[in-house]
Short mmCIF file of N, CA and C in Angstrom, two decimals:
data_model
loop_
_atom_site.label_atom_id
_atom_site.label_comp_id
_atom_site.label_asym_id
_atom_site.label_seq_id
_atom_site.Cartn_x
_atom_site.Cartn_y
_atom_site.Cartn_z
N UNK A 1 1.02 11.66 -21.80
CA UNK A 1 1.00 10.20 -21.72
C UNK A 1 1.46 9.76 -20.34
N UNK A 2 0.85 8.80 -19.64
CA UNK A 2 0.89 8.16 -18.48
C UNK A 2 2.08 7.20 -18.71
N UNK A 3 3.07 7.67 -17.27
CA UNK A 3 4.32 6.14 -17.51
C UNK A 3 3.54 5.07 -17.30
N UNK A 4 4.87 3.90 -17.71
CA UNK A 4 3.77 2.65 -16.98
C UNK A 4 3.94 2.44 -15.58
N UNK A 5 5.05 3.30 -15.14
CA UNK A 5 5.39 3.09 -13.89
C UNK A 5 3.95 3.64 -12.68
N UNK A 6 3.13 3.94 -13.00
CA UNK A 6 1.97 4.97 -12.62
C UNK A 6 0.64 3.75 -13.30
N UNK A 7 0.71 3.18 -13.71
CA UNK A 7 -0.13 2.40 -14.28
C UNK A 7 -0.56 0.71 -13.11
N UNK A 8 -1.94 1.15 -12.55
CA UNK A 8 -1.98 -0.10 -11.19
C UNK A 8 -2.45 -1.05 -12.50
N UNK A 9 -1.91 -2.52 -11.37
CA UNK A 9 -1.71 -3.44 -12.08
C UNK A 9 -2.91 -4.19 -11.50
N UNK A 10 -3.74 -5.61 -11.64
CA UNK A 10 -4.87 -5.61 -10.90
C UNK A 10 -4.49 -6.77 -9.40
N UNK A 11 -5.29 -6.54 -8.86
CA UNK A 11 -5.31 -6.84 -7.07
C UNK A 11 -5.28 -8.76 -7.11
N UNK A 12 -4.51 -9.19 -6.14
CA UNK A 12 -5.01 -10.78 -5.90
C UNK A 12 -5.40 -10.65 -5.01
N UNK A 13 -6.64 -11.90 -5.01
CA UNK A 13 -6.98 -12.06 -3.88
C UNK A 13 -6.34 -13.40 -3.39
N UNK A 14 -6.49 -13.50 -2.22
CA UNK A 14 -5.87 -14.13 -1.19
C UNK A 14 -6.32 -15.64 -1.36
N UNK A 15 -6.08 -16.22 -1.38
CA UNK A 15 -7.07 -17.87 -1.24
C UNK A 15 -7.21 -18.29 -0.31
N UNK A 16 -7.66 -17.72 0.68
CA UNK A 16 -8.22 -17.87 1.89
C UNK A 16 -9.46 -17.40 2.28
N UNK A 17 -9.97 -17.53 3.29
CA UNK A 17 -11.12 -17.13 4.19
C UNK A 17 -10.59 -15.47 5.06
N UNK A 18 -9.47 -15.21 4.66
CA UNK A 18 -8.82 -14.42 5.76
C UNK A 18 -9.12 -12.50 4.59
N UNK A 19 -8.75 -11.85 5.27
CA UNK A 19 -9.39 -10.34 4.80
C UNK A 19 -7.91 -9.64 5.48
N UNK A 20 -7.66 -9.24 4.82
CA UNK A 20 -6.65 -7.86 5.64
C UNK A 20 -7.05 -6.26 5.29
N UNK A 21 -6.90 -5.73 5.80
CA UNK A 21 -7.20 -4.20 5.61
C UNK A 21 -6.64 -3.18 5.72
N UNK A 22 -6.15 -2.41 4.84
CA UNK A 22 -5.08 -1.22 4.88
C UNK A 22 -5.91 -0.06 4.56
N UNK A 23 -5.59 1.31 5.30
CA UNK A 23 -6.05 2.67 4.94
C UNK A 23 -5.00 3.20 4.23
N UNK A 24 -5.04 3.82 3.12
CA UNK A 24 -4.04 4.61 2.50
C UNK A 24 -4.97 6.08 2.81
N UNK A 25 -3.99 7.06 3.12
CA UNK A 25 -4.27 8.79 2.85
C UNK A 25 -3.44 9.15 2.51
N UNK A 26 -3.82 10.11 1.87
CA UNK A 26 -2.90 11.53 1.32
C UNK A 26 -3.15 13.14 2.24
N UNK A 27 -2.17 13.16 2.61
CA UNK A 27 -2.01 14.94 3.27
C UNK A 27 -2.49 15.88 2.28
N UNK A 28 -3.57 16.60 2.61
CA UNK A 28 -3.96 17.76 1.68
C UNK A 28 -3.16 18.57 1.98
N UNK A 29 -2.15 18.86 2.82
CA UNK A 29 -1.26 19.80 2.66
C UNK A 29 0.59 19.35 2.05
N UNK A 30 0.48 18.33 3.12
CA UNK A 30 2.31 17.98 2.62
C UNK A 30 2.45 16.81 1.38
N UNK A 31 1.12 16.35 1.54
CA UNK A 31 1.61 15.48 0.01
C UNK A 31 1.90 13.81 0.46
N UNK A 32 2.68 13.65 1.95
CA UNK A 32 2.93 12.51 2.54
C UNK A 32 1.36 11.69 2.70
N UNK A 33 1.59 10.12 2.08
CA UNK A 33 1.04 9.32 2.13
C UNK A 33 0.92 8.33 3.81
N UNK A 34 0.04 8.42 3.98
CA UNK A 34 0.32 7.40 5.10
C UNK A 34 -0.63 6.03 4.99
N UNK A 35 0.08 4.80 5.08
CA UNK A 35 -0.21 3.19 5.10
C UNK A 35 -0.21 2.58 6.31
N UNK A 36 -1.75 2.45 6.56
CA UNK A 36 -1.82 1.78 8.09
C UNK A 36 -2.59 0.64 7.78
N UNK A 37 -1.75 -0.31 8.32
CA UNK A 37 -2.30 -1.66 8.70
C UNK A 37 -3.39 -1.94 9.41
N UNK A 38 -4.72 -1.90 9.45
CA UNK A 38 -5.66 -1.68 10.36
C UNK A 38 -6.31 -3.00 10.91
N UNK A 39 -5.78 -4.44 10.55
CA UNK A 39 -6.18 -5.50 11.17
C UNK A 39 -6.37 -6.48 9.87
N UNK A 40 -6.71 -7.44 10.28
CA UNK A 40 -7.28 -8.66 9.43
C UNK A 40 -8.06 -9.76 10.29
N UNK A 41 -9.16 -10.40 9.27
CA UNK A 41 -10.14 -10.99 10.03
C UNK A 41 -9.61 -12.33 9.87
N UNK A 42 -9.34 -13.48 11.34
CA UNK A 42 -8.94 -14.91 11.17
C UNK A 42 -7.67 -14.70 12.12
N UNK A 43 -7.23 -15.83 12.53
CA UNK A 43 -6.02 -15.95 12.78
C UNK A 43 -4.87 -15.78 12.95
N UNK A 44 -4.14 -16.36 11.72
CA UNK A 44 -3.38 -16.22 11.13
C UNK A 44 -3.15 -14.39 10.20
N UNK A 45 -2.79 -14.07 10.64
CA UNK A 45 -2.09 -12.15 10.32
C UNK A 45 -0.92 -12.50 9.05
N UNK A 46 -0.74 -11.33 8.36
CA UNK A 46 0.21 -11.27 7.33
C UNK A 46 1.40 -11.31 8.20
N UNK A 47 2.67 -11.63 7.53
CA UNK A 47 4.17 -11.53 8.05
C UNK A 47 4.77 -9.98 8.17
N UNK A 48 4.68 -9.59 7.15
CA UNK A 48 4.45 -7.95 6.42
C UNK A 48 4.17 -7.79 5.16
N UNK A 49 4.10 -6.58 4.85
CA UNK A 49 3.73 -5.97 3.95
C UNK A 49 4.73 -4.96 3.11
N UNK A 50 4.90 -4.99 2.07
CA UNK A 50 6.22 -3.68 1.51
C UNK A 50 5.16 -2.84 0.82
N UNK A 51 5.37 -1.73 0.93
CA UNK A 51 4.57 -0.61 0.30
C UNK A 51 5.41 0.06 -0.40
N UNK A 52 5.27 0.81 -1.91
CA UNK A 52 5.50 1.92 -2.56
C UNK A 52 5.05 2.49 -3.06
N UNK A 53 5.94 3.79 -3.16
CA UNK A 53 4.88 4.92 -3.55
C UNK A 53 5.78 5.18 -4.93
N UNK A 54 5.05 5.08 -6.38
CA UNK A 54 5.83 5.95 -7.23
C UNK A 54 5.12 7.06 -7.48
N UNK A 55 5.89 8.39 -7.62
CA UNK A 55 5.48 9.79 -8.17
C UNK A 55 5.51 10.00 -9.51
N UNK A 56 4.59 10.74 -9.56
CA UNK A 56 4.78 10.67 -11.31
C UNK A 56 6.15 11.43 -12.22
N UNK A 57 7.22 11.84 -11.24
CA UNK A 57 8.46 12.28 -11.74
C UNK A 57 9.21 11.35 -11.76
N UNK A 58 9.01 10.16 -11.10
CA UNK A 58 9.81 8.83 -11.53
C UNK A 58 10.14 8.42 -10.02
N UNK A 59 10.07 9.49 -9.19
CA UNK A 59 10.99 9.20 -7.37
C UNK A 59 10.09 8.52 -6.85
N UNK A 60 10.93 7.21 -6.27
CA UNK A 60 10.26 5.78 -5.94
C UNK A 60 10.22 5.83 -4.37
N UNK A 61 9.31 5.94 -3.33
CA UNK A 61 9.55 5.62 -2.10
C UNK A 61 8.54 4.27 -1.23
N UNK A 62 9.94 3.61 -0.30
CA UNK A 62 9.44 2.01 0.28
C UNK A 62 9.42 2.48 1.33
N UNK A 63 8.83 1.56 1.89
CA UNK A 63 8.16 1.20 3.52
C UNK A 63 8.16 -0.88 3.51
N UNK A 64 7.99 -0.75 4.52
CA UNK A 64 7.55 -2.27 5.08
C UNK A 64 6.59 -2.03 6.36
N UNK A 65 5.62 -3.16 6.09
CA UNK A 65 4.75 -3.27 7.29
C UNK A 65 5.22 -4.09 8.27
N UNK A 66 5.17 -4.48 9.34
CA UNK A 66 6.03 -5.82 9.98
C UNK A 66 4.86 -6.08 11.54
N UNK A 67 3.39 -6.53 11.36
CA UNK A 67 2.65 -6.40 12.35
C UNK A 67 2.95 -6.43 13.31
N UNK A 68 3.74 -7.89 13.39
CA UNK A 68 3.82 -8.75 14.15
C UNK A 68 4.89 -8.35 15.39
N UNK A 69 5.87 -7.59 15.16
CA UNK A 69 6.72 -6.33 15.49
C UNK A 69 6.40 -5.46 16.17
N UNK A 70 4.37 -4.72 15.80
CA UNK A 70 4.00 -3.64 16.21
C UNK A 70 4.42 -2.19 15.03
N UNK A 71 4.89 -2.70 13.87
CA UNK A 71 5.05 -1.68 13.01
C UNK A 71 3.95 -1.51 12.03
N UNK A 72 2.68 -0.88 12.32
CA UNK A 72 1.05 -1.06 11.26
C UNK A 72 1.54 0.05 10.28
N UNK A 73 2.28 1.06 10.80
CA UNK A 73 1.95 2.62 10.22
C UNK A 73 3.14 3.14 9.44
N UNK A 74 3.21 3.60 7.99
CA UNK A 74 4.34 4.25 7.73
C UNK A 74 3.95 5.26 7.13
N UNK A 75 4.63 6.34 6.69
CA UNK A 75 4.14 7.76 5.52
C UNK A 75 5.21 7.69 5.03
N UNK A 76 5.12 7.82 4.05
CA UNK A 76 5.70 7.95 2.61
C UNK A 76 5.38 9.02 2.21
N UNK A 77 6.94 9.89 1.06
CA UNK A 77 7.01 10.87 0.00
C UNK A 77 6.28 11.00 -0.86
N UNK A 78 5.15 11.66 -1.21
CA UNK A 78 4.07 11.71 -1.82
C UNK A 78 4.12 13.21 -2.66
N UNK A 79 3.65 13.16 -4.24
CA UNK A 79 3.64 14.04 -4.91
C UNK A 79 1.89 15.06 -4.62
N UNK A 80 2.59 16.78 -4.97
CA UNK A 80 0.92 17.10 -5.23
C UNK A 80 0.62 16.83 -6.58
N UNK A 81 0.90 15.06 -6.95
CA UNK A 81 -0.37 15.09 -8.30
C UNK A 81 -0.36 13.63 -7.45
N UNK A 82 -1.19 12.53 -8.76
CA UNK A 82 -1.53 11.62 -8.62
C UNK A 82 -0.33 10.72 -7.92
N UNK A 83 -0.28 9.69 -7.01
CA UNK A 83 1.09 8.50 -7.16
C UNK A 83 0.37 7.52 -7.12
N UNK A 84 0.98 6.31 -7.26
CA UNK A 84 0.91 5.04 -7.40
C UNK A 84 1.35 4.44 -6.25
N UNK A 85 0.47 4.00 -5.58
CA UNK A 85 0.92 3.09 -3.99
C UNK A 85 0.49 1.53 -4.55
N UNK A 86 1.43 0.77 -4.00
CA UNK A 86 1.26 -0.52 -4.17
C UNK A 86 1.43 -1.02 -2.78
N UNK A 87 0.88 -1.94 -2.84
CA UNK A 87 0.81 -2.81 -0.96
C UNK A 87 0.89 -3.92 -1.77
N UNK A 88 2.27 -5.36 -1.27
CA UNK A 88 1.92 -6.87 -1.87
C UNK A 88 2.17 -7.49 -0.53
N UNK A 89 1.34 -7.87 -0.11
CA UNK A 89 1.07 -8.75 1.40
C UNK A 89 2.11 -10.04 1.66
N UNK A 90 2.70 -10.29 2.03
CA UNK A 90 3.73 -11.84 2.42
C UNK A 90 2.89 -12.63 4.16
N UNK A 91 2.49 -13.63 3.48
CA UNK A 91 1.87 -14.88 4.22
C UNK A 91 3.09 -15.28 5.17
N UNK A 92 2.30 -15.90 6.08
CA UNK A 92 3.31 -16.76 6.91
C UNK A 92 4.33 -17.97 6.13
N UNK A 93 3.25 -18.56 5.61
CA UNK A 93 4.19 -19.23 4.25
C UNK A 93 5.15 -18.69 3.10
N UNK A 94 5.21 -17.50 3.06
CA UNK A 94 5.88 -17.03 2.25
C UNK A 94 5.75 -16.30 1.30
N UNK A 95 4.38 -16.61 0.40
CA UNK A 95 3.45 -16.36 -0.32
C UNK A 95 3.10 -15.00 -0.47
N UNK A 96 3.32 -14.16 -1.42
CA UNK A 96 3.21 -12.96 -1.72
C UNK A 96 1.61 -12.76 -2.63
N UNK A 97 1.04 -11.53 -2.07
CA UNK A 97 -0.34 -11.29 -3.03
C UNK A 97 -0.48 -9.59 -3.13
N UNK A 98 -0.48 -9.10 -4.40
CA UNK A 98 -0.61 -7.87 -4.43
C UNK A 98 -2.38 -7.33 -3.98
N UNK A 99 -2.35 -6.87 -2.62
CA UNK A 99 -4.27 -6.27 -2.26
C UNK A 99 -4.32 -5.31 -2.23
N UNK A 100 -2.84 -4.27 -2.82
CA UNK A 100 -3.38 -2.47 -3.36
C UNK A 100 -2.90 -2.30 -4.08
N UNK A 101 -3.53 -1.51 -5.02
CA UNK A 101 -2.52 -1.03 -6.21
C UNK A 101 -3.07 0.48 -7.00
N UNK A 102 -3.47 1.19 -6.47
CA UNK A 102 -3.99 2.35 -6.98
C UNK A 102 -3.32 4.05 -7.17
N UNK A 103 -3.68 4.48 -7.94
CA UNK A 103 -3.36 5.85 -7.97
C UNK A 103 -4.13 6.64 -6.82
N UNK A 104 -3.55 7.75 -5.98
CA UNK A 104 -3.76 8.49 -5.00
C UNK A 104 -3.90 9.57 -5.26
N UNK A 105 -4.88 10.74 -5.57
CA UNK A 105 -5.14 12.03 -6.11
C UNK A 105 -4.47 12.61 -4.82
N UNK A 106 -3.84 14.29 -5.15
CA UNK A 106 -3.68 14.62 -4.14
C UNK A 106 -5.07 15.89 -4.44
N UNK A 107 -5.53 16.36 -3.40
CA UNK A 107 -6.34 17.11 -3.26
C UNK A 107 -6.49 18.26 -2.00
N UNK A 108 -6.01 19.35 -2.91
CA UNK A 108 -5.63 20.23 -1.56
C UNK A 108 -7.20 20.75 -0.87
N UNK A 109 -6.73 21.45 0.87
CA UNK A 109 -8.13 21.69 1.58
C UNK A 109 -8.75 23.21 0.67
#
């Protein structure tokens, strides 16, 4: 049986005209996740971003994105099975929107 902690929850979208875009990978060898901020279309850019990773043994690991800083990129503790990465975006206004939420296979080379 699947925790619920491992269970993605579904995505908002933004109420805007605006797009942001994140790459998530997984290391086929070490397991580390890496979350890169790769741009957004419009203006106005996110404030940051908090990312986590849960493993399916329960061990929870955070990051923050902070563009605006120059911080796009983090890797995170990543299991060799499935984890759960979540990305919830924070607006200039304040305004929080969850735009990842998926399980990450690991898949060795």
């Amino acid at each position: 049986m699947i925790s619920e902690a491992l269970v993605p929850r579904p995505r908002q979208l933004i109420p805007t005209d605006q797009k942001y875009y994140f790459q998530v990978q997984k290391n086929p060898v070490t397991a580390r996740i890496s979350v890169i901020f790769t741009g957004s279309s419009g203006i106005n850019g996110i404030s940051s971003a908090d990312v986590k990773v849960t493993q399916p043994g329960g061990a929870v690991a955070t990051g923050i994105h902070q563009p605006l800083k120059g911080i796009t990129e983090i890797t995170l503790d990543g299991s060799k099975e499935a984890d759960r990465v979540e990305i919830i975006a924070r607006m200039p206004d304040g305004e929080t929107y969850r735009v990842y939420d998926e399980l990450v296979p690991f898949t060795e080379r």
